[in-house]
CSV table of C-alpha atoms in Angstrom, one decimal:
chain,number,residue,atom,x,y,z
A,19,UNK,CA,82.8,10.1,-8.0
A,20,UNK,CA,80.7,13.2,-8.7
A,21,UNK,CA,83.3,14.6,-11.1
A,22,UNK,CA,83.2,11.4,-13.1
A,23,UNK,CA,79.4,11.6,-13.2
A,24,UNK,CA,79.5,15.1,-14.6
A,25,UNK,CA,82.1,14.3,-17.2
A,26,UNK,CA,80.2,11.3,-18.5
A,27,UNK,CA,77.0,13.4,-18.5
A,28,UNK,CA,78.8,16.0,-20.7
A,29,UNK,CA,79.9,13.3,-23.0
A,30,UNK,CA,76.3,12.0,-23.3
A,31,UNK,CA,75.1,15.5,-24.2
A,32,UNK,CA,77.6,15.7,-27.0
A,33,UNK,CA,76.2,12.5,-28.5
A,34,UNK,CA,72.5,13.2,-28.0
A,35,UNK,CA,70.8,16.5,-28.8
A,36,UNK,CA,67.2,17.2,-28.4
A,37,UNK,CA,65.2,20.4,-29.2
A,38,UNK,CA,64.8,22.5,-26.2
A,39,UNK,CA,62.7,25.3,-27.7
A,40,UNK,CA,60.6,26.3,-30.7
A,41,UNK,CA,59.9,29.6,-32.4
A,42,UNK,CA,56.6,31.3,-32.4
A,43,UNK,CA,55.3,34.7,-33.5
A,44,UNK,CA,55.6,35.9,-29.9
A,45,UNK,CA,59.1,34.6,-29.4
A,46,UNK,CA,60.9,31.4,-28.3
A,47,UNK,CA,59.2,28.9,-26.0
A,48,UNK,CA,60.6,25.8,-24.4
A,49,UNK,CA,59.5,22.4,-25.7
A,50,UNK,CA,58.2,20.0,-23.1
A,51,UNK,CA,59.1,16.7,-24.8
A,52,UNK,CA,58.1,14.9,-21.6
A,53,UNK,CA,54.5,15.9,-22.0
A,54,UNK,CA,54.7,14.8,-25.7
A,55,UNK,CA,56.2,11.5,-24.7
A,56,UNK,CA,53.5,10.9,-22.1
A,57,UNK,CA,50.8,11.6,-24.6
A,58,UNK,CA,52.5,9.3,-27.2
A,59,UNK,CA,53.2,6.6,-24.7
A,60,UNK,CA,49.7,6.5,-23.5
A,61,UNK,CA,48.7,5.4,-27.0
A,62,UNK,CA,51.1,2.5,-26.7
A,63,UNK,CA,49.2,0.0,-24.6
A,64,UNK,CA,46.1,-0.8,-26.5
A,65,UNK,CA,45.6,-1.5,-30.3
A,66,UNK,CA,43.0,0.4,-32.2
A,67,UNK,CA,39.6,-1.1,-33.1
A,68,UNK,CA,40.9,-2.3,-36.5
A,69,UNK,CA,43.5,-4.4,-34.8
A,70,UNK,CA,46.4,-2.7,-36.6
A,71,UNK,CA,48.7,0.1,-35.5
A,72,UNK,CA,48.3,3.4,-37.3
A,73,UNK,CA,51.6,4.7,-35.9
A,74,UNK,CA,54.4,3.5,-33.6
A,75,UNK,CA,52.6,5.0,-30.6
A,76,UNK,CA,49.3,3.1,-30.6
A,77,UNK,CA,49.7,0.4,-27.9
A,78,UNK,CA,48.3,1.6,-24.4
A,79,UNK,CA,45.8,4.4,-24.6
A,80,UNK,CA,42.7,2.4,-23.6
A,81,UNK,CA,44.3,1.2,-20.3
A,82,UNK,CA,45.7,4.7,-19.4
A,83,UNK,CA,42.4,6.4,-20.2
A,84,UNK,CA,40.5,3.9,-18.0
A,85,UNK,CA,43.1,3.9,-15.2
A,86,UNK,CA,41.3,6.1,-12.8
A,87,UNK,CA,38.0,4.2,-13.3
A,88,UNK,CA,39.7,0.9,-12.7
A,89,UNK,CA,41.3,2.2,-9.5
A,90,UNK,CA,38.0,3.6,-8.4
A,91,UNK,CA,36.6,0.0,-8.6
A,92,UNK,CA,39.5,-1.2,-6.5
A,93,UNK,CA,39.0,1.4,-3.8
A,94,UNK,CA,35.4,0.3,-3.2
A,95,UNK,CA,34.6,1.9,0.1
A,96,UNK,CA,31.0,1.9,1.2
A,97,UNK,CA,31.5,5.2,3.0
A,98,UNK,CA,30.7,8.1,0.6
A,99,UNK,CA,33.1,10.6,2.2
A,100,UNK,CA,36.0,8.2,2.3
A,101,UNK,CA,35.4,7.3,-1.3
A,102,UNK,CA,35.4,11.0,-2.2
A,103,UNK,CA,38.7,11.7,-0.4
A,104,UNK,CA,40.4,8.5,-1.7
A,105,UNK,CA,39.5,9.2,-5.3
A,106,UNK,CA,40.2,13.0,-5.1
A,107,UNK,CA,43.7,12.9,-6.6
A,108,UNK,CA,42.7,10.5,-9.4
A,109,UNK,CA,40.2,13.1,-10.7
A,110,UNK,CA,42.9,15.6,-11.5
A,111,UNK,CA,45.3,15.3,-14.5
A,112,UNK,CA,48.4,13.6,-13.1
A,113,UNK,CA,51.5,12.4,-14.9
A,114,UNK,CA,50.7,8.7,-14.3
A,115,UNK,CA,54.3,7.9,-15.1
A,116,UNK,CA,54.5,4.8,-12.9
A,117,UNK,CA,51.6,2.8,-14.3
A,118,UNK,CA,52.6,3.9,-17.8
A,119,UNK,CA,56.1,2.5,-17.2
A,120,UNK,CA,54.7,-0.8,-16.0
A,121,UNK,CA,52.4,-1.2,-19.0
A,122,UNK,CA,55.0,-0.2,-21.6
A,123,UNK,CA,57.6,-2.5,-20.0
A,124,UNK,CA,55.1,-5.3,-19.9
A,125,UNK,CA,54.4,-4.9,-23.6
A,126,UNK,CA,58.2,-4.8,-24.3
A,127,UNK,CA,58.7,-8.1,-22.3
A,128,UNK,CA,56.1,-9.7,-24.5
A,129,UNK,CA,58.5,-9.6,-27.4
A,130,UNK,CA,60.8,-12.1,-25.6
A,131,UNK,CA,59.9,-15.5,-27.0
A,132,UNK,CA,57.6,-17.4,-24.6
A,133,UNK,CA,60.1,-20.3,-24.4
A,134,UNK,CA,62.6,-17.9,-22.9
A,135,UNK,CA,60.1,-16.8,-20.2
A,136,UNK,CA,59.9,-19.9,-18.2
A,137,UNK,CA,61.4,-18.8,-14.9
A,138,UNK,CA,57.9,-19.2,-13.3
A,139,UNK,CA,54.8,-20.9,-14.5
A,140,UNK,CA,52.5,-18.4,-16.1
A,141,UNK,CA,49.0,-19.1,-14.8
A,142,UNK,CA,46.3,-20.2,-17.2
A,143,UNK,CA,44.2,-17.4,-15.7
A,144,UNK,CA,46.8,-15.0,-16.9
A,145,UNK,CA,47.1,-16.2,-20.5
A,146,UNK,CA,43.5,-16.9,-21.2
A,147,UNK,CA,43.1,-17.3,-25.0
A,148,UNK,CA,46.2,-15.4,-26.1
A,149,UNK,CA,47.7,-17.3,-29.1
A,150,UNK,CA,51.3,-16.4,-28.2
A,151,UNK,CA,51.0,-18.8,-25.3
A,152,UNK,CA,49.4,-21.6,-27.3
A,153,UNK,CA,52.5,-23.7,-26.8
A,154,UNK,CA,52.7,-23.2,-23.0
A,155,UNK,CA,51.8,-26.3,-21.0
A,156,UNK,CA,48.5,-26.0,-19.3
A,157,UNK,CA,49.0,-25.1,-15.6
A,158,UNK,CA,46.7,-24.6,-12.7
A,159,UNK,CA,46.6,-21.1,-11.5
A,160,UNK,CA,48.3,-20.5,-8.1
A,161,UNK,CA,45.7,-21.2,-5.4
A,162,UNK,CA,43.3,-22.0,-8.2
A,163,UNK,CA,42.1,-18.4,-8.3
A,164,UNK,CA,42.3,-15.4,-10.7
A,165,UNK,CA,43.6,-12.0,-9.7
A,166,UNK,CA,40.0,-10.9,-9.1
A,167,UNK,CA,39.1,-13.7,-6.6
A,168,UNK,CA,39.6,-13.5,-2.9
A,169,UNK,CA,41.8,-15.9,-1.0
A,170,UNK,CA,39.7,-16.0,2.1
A,171,UNK,CA,35.9,-16.2,2.0
A,172,UNK,CA,34.2,-12.9,1.4
A,173,UNK,CA,32.0,-13.3,4.5
A,174,UNK,CA,35.2,-13.2,6.5
A,175,UNK,CA,36.9,-10.4,4.6
A,176,UNK,CA,33.9,-8.0,4.6
A,177,UNK,CA,31.8,-9.3,7.6
A,178,UNK,CA,28.7,-7.7,6.2
A,179,UNK,CA,25.2,-8.5,5.1
A,180,UNK,CA,25.2,-7.9,1.3
A,181,UNK,CA,21.6,-6.7,1.5
A,182,UNK,CA,22.6,-3.8,3.7
A,183,UNK,CA,22.2,-0.5,1.8
A,184,UNK,CA,25.1,1.4,3.4
A,185,UNK,CA,28.2,-0.7,3.8
A,186,UNK,CA,30.8,1.2,5.8
A,187,UNK,CA,33.4,-1.5,5.1
A,188,UNK,CA,35.3,-2.4,1.9
A,189,UNK,CA,33.3,-3.9,-0.9
A,190,UNK,CA,34.5,-6.7,-3.1
A,191,UNK,CA,36.8,-5.5,-5.9
A,192,UNK,CA,35.2,-5.4,-9.4
A,193,UNK,CA,36.3,-8.0,-12.0
A,194,UNK,CA,39.3,-7.2,-14.2
A,195,UNK,CA,38.5,-7.4,-17.9
A,196,UNK,CA,40.6,-9.9,-19.8
A,197,UNK,CA,43.0,-8.5,-22.4
A,198,UNK,CA,42.6,-9.4,-26.1
A,199,UNK,CA,45.1,-11.6,-27.9
A,200,UNK,CA,46.7,-8.7,-29.8
A,201,UNK,CA,47.6,-6.7,-26.7
A,202,UNK,CA,49.3,-9.5,-24.8
A,203,UNK,CA,49.8,-7.7,-21.5
A,204,UNK,CA,49.0,-10.1,-18.7
A,205,UNK,CA,46.1,-9.3,-16.4
A,206,UNK,CA,48.4,-9.4,-13.4
A,207,UNK,CA,50.7,-6.8,-15.1
A,208,UNK,CA,47.7,-4.5,-15.6
A,209,UNK,CA,46.6,-4.9,-12.0
A,210,UNK,CA,50.3,-4.2,-11.0
A,211,UNK,CA,50.1,-0.8,-12.9
A,212,UNK,CA,46.9,0.1,-10.9
A,213,UNK,CA,48.4,-1.0,-7.6
A,214,UNK,CA,51.5,1.1,-8.2
A,215,UNK,CA,49.5,4.3,-8.8
A,216,UNK,CA,47.4,3.6,-5.7
A,217,UNK,CA,50.6,3.4,-3.6
A,218,UNK,CA,52.0,6.5,-5.2
A,219,UNK,CA,48.8,8.5,-4.6
A,220,UNK,CA,48.6,7.4,-1.0
A,221,UNK,CA,52.1,8.8,-0.5
A,222,UNK,CA,51.0,12.1,-2.1
A,223,UNK,CA,48.2,12.4,0.4
A,224,UNK,CA,50.5,11.8,3.3
A,225,UNK,CA,53.3,14.0,1.9
A,226,UNK,CA,51.0,17.0,1.5
A,227,UNK,CA,50.0,16.7,5.1
A,228,UNK,CA,53.6,16.5,6.2
A,229,UNK,CA,54.8,19.4,4.0
A,230,UNK,CA,51.8,21.6,4.8
A,231,UNK,CA,51.1,21.8,1.0
A,232,UNK,CA,48.0,23.8,-0.2
A,233,UNK,CA,48.0,22.7,-3.8
A,234,UNK,CA,48.6,19.5,-5.9
A,235,UNK,CA,48.1,19.0,-9.6
A,236,UNK,CA,46.8,22.5,-10.1
A,237,UNK,CA,44.1,22.5,-7.4
A,238,UNK,CA,43.8,22.4,-3.6
A,239,UNK,CA,45.7,19.6,-2.0
A,240,UNK,CA,43.8,16.8,-0.2
A,241,UNK,CA,44.6,18.1,3.2
A,242,UNK,CA,43.6,21.6,2.3
A,243,UNK,CA,40.3,20.5,0.6
A,244,UNK,CA,39.3,17.9,3.2
A,245,UNK,CA,41.4,18.4,6.5
A,246,UNK,CA,44.6,16.7,7.6
A,247,UNK,CA,42.8,13.9,9.3
A,248,UNK,CA,40.8,12.8,6.3
A,249,UNK,CA,43.8,13.0,4.0
A,250,UNK,CA,45.9,10.8,6.3
A,251,UNK,CA,43.0,8.3,6.7
A,252,UNK,CA,42.4,8.2,2.9
A,253,UNK,CA,46.1,7.5,2.3
A,254,UNK,CA,46.0,4.7,4.8
A,255,UNK,CA,42.9,3.3,3.2
A,256,UNK,CA,44.5,3.4,-0.3
A,257,UNK,CA,47.5,1.4,1.1
A,258,UNK,CA,45.1,-1.1,2.7
A,259,UNK,CA,43.2,-1.7,-0.5
A,260,UNK,CA,46.5,-1.8,-2.5
A,261,UNK,CA,47.7,-4.5,-0.1
A,262,UNK,CA,44.6,-6.6,-0.8
A,263,UNK,CA,45.3,-6.3,-4.5
A,264,UNK,CA,48.9,-7.1,-4.0
A,265,UNK,CA,48.1,-10.4,-2.2
A,266,UNK,CA,45.7,-11.4,-5.0
A,267,UNK,CA,48.6,-11.4,-7.5
A,268,UNK,CA,49.5,-14.6,-5.7
A,269,UNK,CA,53.2,-14.3,-6.4
A,270,UNK,CA,55.3,-14.2,-3.2
A,271,UNK,CA,58.3,-12.5,-4.9
A,272,UNK,CA,56.1,-9.7,-6.3
A,273,UNK,CA,54.2,-9.4,-2.9
A,274,UNK,CA,57.6,-8.9,-1.2
A,275,UNK,CA,58.8,-6.3,-3.8
A,276,UNK,CA,55.7,-4.2,-3.6
A,277,UNK,CA,55.4,-4.4,0.2
A,278,UNK,CA,58.9,-3.2,0.6
A,279,UNK,CA,58.2,-0.2,-1.5
A,280,UNK,CA,55.6,1.0,1.0
A,281,UNK,CA,58.2,0.7,3.8
A,282,UNK,CA,60.8,2.5,1.6
A,283,UNK,CA,58.5,5.5,1.2
A,284,UNK,CA,58.3,5.9,4.9
A,285,UNK,CA,62.1,5.4,5.4
A,286,UNK,CA,62.7,8.0,2.7
A,287,UNK,CA,60.4,10.4,4.4
A,288,UNK,CA,62.2,10.0,7.8
A,289,UNK,CA,65.5,10.6,6.0
A,290,UNK,CA,64.0,13.8,4.6
A,291,UNK,CA,63.0,14.9,8.0
A,292,UNK,CA,66.7,14.8,9.0
A,293,UNK,CA,67.4,16.4,5.6
A,294,UNK,CA,71.1,15.6,5.3
A,295,UNK,CA,74.1,14.1,7.0
A,296,UNK,CA,75.0,17.6,8.3
A,297,UNK,CA,72.7,18.8,11.0
A,298,UNK,CA,72.9,21.0,14.1
A,299,UNK,CA,70.1,19.1,15.8
A,300,UNK,CA,71.0,17.1,18.9
A,301,UNK,CA,70.9,13.3,18.5
A,302,UNK,CA,68.1,13.0,21.1
A,303,UNK,CA,65.7,15.5,19.5
A,304,UNK,CA,63.7,16.1,16.3
A,305,UNK,CA,62.6,19.2,14.6
A,306,UNK,CA,58.9,19.8,15.1
A,307,UNK,CA,57.8,22.7,12.9
A,308,UNK,CA,60.8,24.8,13.9
A,309,UNK,CA,61.0,23.7,17.5
A,310,UNK,CA,63.2,21.0,18.9
A,311,UNK,CA,61.3,18.2,20.5
A,312,UNK,CA,63.2,15.8,22.8
A,313,UNK,CA,62.3,12.2,21.9
A,314,UNK,CA,61.8,9.5,24.6
A,315,UNK,CA,64.8,7.4,25.2
A,316,UNK,CA,64.6,3.6,24.7
A,317,UNK,CA,63.9,1.7,27.9
A,318,UNK,CA,66.0,-1.3,26.9
A,319,UNK,CA,63.0,-3.7,27.1
A,320,UNK,CA,62.9,-3.9,23.3
A,321,UNK,CA,66.3,-4.2,21.6
A,322,UNK,CA,66.7,-1.3,19.2
A,323,UNK,CA,69.7,-0.9,17.0
A,324,UNK,CA,70.3,2.7,16.1
A,325,UNK,CA,71.3,3.5,12.6
A,326,UNK,CA,72.2,7.2,12.7
A,327,UNK,CA,72.7,8.8,9.3
A,328,UNK,CA,73.7,12.1,10.8
A,329,UNK,CA,77.4,12.9,10.6
A,330,UNK,CA,78.8,15.9,12.4
A,331,UNK,CA,82.1,16.6,10.7
A,332,UNK,CA,84.8,15.8,13.2
A,333,UNK,CA,88.1,17.7,13.1
A,334,UNK,CA,90.3,16.8,10.2
A,335,UNK,CA,87.5,15.8,7.8
A,336,UNK,CA,87.9,17.8,4.6
A,337,UNK,CA,85.1,19.8,2.9
A,338,UNK,CA,85.0,17.5,-0.2
A,339,UNK,CA,84.5,14.4,1.9
A,340,UNK,CA,81.7,16.1,3.8
A,341,UNK,CA,79.9,17.2,0.6
A,342,UNK,CA,80.2,13.7,-1.0
A,343,UNK,CA,78.7,12.2,2.2
A,344,UNK,CA,75.8,14.6,1.8
A,345,UNK,CA,75.3,13.6,-1.8
A,346,UNK,CA,75.2,9.9,-0.9
A,347,UNK,CA,72.6,10.7,1.7
A,348,UNK,CA,70.6,12.7,-0.8
A,349,UNK,CA,70.7,10.0,-3.5
A,350,UNK,CA,69.7,7.2,-1.0
A,351,UNK,CA,66.8,9.3,0.2
A,352,UNK,CA,65.8,10.0,-3.4
A,353,UNK,CA,65.9,6.3,-4.2
A,354,UNK,CA,63.7,5.4,-1.2
A,355,UNK,CA,61.1,8.2,-1.8
A,356,UNK,CA,60.9,8.0,-5.6
A,357,UNK,CA,63.0,5.4,-7.4
A,358,UNK,CA,62.1,2.4,-5.1
A,359,UNK,CA,58.5,2.3,-6.4
A,360,UNK,CA,59.6,2.6,-10.0
A,361,UNK,CA,62.4,0.1,-9.8
A,362,UNK,CA,60.6,-2.6,-7.8
A,363,UNK,CA,57.4,-2.3,-9.9
A,364,UNK,CA,59.5,-2.6,-13.1
A,365,UNK,CA,61.2,-5.7,-11.6
A,366,UNK,CA,57.8,-7.1,-10.6
A,367,UNK,CA,56.5,-6.7,-14.2
A,368,UNK,CA,59.5,-8.7,-15.4
A,369,UNK,CA,58.9,-11.4,-12.7
A,370,UNK,CA,55.3,-11.8,-13.7
A,371,UNK,CA,56.3,-12.1,-17.4
A,372,UNK,CA,58.4,-15.2,-16.5
A,373,UNK,CA,61.6,-13.6,-17.8
A,374,UNK,CA,65.0,-14.8,-16.7
A,375,UNK,CA,67.2,-13.2,-14.1
A,376,UNK,CA,69.3,-11.0,-16.4
A,377,UNK,CA,66.2,-9.4,-17.8
A,378,UNK,CA,64.7,-9.0,-14.4
A,379,UNK,CA,67.8,-7.3,-13.1
A,380,UNK,CA,68.0,-4.9,-16.0
A,381,UNK,CA,64.3,-4.0,-15.6
A,382,UNK,CA,65.0,-3.2,-12.0
A,383,UNK,CA,68.1,-1.1,-12.8
A,384,UNK,CA,66.1,0.7,-15.5
A,385,UNK,CA,63.4,1.7,-13.0
A,386,UNK,CA,66.1,2.7,-10.5
A,387,UNK,CA,68.0,4.9,-12.9
A,388,UNK,CA,64.8,6.4,-14.4
A,389,UNK,CA,63.4,7.1,-10.9
A,390,UNK,CA,66.6,8.9,-9.8
A,391,UNK,CA,66.6,10.9,-13.0
A,392,UNK,CA,63.0,11.8,-12.5
A,393,UNK,CA,63.4,13.1,-9.0
A,394,UNK,CA,66.6,14.9,-9.7
A,395,UNK,CA,64.9,16.8,-12.5
A,396,UNK,CA,62.0,17.4,-10.1
A,397,UNK,CA,64.4,19.0,-7.6
A,398,UNK,CA,65.9,21.1,-10.4
A,399,UNK,CA,62.5,22.3,-11.5
A,400,UNK,CA,61.8,23.6,-8.0
A,401,UNK,CA,64.4,26.2,-8.8
A,402,UNK,CA,63.3,27.0,-12.3
A,403,UNK,CA,59.5,26.6,-12.7
A,404,UNK,CA,56.6,28.8,-11.7
A,405,UNK,CA,53.8,27.5,-9.4
A,406,UNK,CA,51.4,27.4,-12.4
A,407,UNK,CA,53.7,25.4,-14.6
A,408,UNK,CA,54.8,23.0,-11.8
A,409,UNK,CA,51.3,22.3,-10.5
A,410,UNK,CA,52.4,22.7,-6.9
A,411,UNK,CA,54.3,25.4,-5.0
A,412,UNK,CA,57.7,25.9,-6.6
A,413,UNK,CA,60.8,27.1,-4.8
A,414,UNK,CA,59.5,25.1,-1.8
A,415,UNK,CA,62.5,22.9,-1.0
A,416,UNK,CA,64.6,25.6,0.6
A,417,UNK,CA,61.5,26.9,2.5
A,418,UNK,CA,61.1,23.3,3.9
A,419,UNK,CA,64.8,23.3,4.8
A,420,UNK,CA,65.7,20.7,2.2
A,421,UNK,CA,69.1,20.5,0.6
A,422,UNK,CA,68.7,19.0,-2.8
A,423,UNK,CA,71.2,18.6,-5.6
A,424,UNK,CA,71.3,22.2,-6.8
A,425,UNK,CA,72.3,23.6,-3.4
A,426,UNK,CA,74.6,20.7,-2.7
A,427,UNK,CA,76.5,21.5,-5.9
A,428,UNK,CA,76.7,25.1,-4.8
A,429,UNK,CA,78.0,23.9,-1.4
A,430,UNK,CA,81.0,22.3,-3.2
A,431,UNK,CA,82.2,25.7,-4.2
A,432,UNK,CA,80.8,27.7,-1.2
A,433,UNK,CA,81.8,26.0,2.1
A,434,UNK,CA,79.9,28.7,4.0
A,435,UNK,CA,76.6,27.1,2.8
A,436,UNK,CA,77.3,24.2,5.2
A,437,UNK,CA,76.1,26.2,8.2
A,438,UNK,CA,72.9,27.1,6.4
A,439,UNK,CA,72.2,23.5,5.4
A,440,UNK,CA,72.8,22.4,9.0
A,441,UNK,CA,70.2,24.8,10.3
A,442,UNK,CA,67.8,24.1,7.4
A,443,UNK,CA,67.9,27.6,6.1
A,444,UNK,CA,66.0,28.8,9.2
A,445,UNK,CA,67.6,32.2,9.7
A,446,UNK,CA,66.7,35.4,7.9
A,447,UNK,CA,68.2,35.7,4.4
A,448,UNK,CA,69.4,32.1,4.4
A,449,UNK,CA,67.0,31.2,1.6
A,450,UNK,CA,67.9,34.2,-0.5
A,451,UNK,CA,71.7,33.6,0.0
A,452,UNK,CA,71.4,30.0,-0.9
A,453,UNK,CA,69.4,30.7,-4.1
A,454,UNK,CA,72.0,33.3,-5.1
A,455,UNK,CA,74.8,30.7,-4.6
A,456,UNK,CA,72.9,28.2,-6.7
A,457,UNK,CA,72.7,30.7,-9.5
A,458,UNK,CA,76.3,31.8,-9.3
A,459,UNK,CA,77.7,28.3,-9.0
A,460,UNK,CA,75.4,26.9,-11.8
A,461,UNK,CA,73.9,24.4,-9.4
A,462,UNK,CA,71.0,23.8,-11.7
A,463,UNK,CA,73.2,23.1,-14.7
A,464,UNK,CA,75.3,20.6,-12.8
A,465,UNK,CA,72.1,19.0,-11.5
A,466,UNK,CA,70.9,18.6,-15.1
A,467,UNK,CA,74.2,16.9,-16.0
A,468,UNK,CA,73.7,14.4,-13.1
A,469,UNK,CA,70.2,13.7,-14.3
A,470,UNK,CA,71.5,13.1,-17.9
A,471,UNK,CA,73.9,10.4,-16.6
A,472,UNK,CA,71.1,8.5,-14.9
A,473,UNK,CA,69.0,8.9,-18.1
A,474,UNK,CA,71.8,7.3,-20.2
A,475,UNK,CA,72.1,4.4,-17.7
A,476,UNK,CA,68.4,3.8,-18.0
A,477,UNK,CA,68.6,3.7,-21.8
A,478,UNK,CA,71.4,1.1,-21.6
A,479,UNK,CA,69.3,-1.1,-19.3
A,480,UNK,CA,66.5,-1.1,-21.9
A,481,UNK,CA,68.8,-2.6,-24.6
A,482,UNK,CA,68.4,-6.0,-23.0
A,483,UNK,CA,64.9,-6.1,-24.4
A,484,UNK,CA,64.1,-6.9,-28.0
A,485,UNK,CA,63.5,-4.0,-30.3
A,486,UNK,CA,59.8,-3.1,-30.4
A,487,UNK,CA,57.4,-0.1,-30.6
A,488,UNK,CA,57.0,-0.3,-26.8
A,489,UNK,CA,60.7,-0.3,-26.1
A,490,UNK,CA,61.0,2.8,-28.5
A,491,UNK,CA,58.3,4.5,-26.5
A,492,UNK,CA,60.2,3.8,-23.2
A,493,UNK,CA,63.3,5.2,-24.7
A,494,UNK,CA,61.5,8.3,-25.9
A,495,UNK,CA,59.9,8.7,-22.5
A,496,UNK,CA,63.2,8.3,-20.7
A,497,UNK,CA,64.9,10.9,-22.9
A,498,UNK,CA,62.0,13.3,-22.5
A,499,UNK,CA,62.2,13.4,-18.7
A,500,UNK,CA,65.2,15.7,-19.1
A,501,UNK,CA,63.1,18.4,-20.8
A,502,UNK,CA,59.9,18.2,-18.8
A,503,UNK,CA,58.5,21.4,-17.3
A,504,UNK,CA,56.3,19.9,-14.6
């Protein structure tokens, strides 16, 4: 399986070449086409004031520029410190890949004729005065409400006297401005982009506490700047506010998709705590900062089915099978932690557009393959980037005991790495020996080939969409992930 992946990736490289460096007076420097693609793509969600496009990349800049402000309106806590912590990561310059994907994909879906987007009734609150929907039968919005309106009375949701100066509870969400007729992205799709970034940012707050990180996006991490407790509570609050916004989309299918992404993030984190299918830890214990902690055994009062991912290689199991099992574990964990949010939000954007099942499925697969590619490149950069370029501590995976793709590829050729992986590189010199093996076995190069295969699959998924500037921007962004430096 893995050999086939690598061969197909090599074939892809032969057909597609992209500049990887440029010459300057001081020498050769790498080109980060991912950064270029992000800057170009952000121009692809909003037309200019004249109503015409000056270049192919002039469709979403207004929405991306105002993303943080829009999310701040959604957060809406009356407690000043909670507001400060919750909005902390939105102040820094982030990649914002997930909302950008939702917006560009939504724009691409608009090019499908409206008569071919009749899987669900598109709410009149969604289409407003957009001429492209002039032939759509008038329909009453689900629950007779817009995306900004509450379902329950506000007096019940907030339980406050609106005249109180300090409100320690959640405030009503600010109204979502309607899009103009040229843009065409539905209000629910824009709100979806904001929700996705809120969920992602909540996961970052939690991850930095779990990983004991001290930096994020080039400045102190939330837990370091505010304390662990405040970072965890702020992440919880973001998820709570995101859940309110999810419910107000008033589409059961989309609510289900986005709600499961939150569960997936937690499941992926638990898989990462176990690290891999190979582990020296007893089944009845967990690693607690280097010390084994015995977990309480089930009493039997509540039926609990145990799904144990851990596989201790029994006698007779060959090395290749063991490594392949570790790769399957790694890819499943990667899907849950990174690709699930991208894939399910991409699917949600297609559902809200009214597109048919084949389009919806390809949008899901696009997000899945792109998400896997993105995280695999991220794992590769952990071995190749400096702290300053990466925006967070590099070379951290081995220090955390994580066996990602580069070291798994090295393990294929160096069976002795299995013992180090099993003990999470906890003994002296384990990290240095593992890094040396990665270099000698070209683990980074093989990881890059794996990422290229998922990149190619994502590009194939996009071909179900009509040709458009937005689809071209998605293709550019997808290709550029392979050359990003942070």
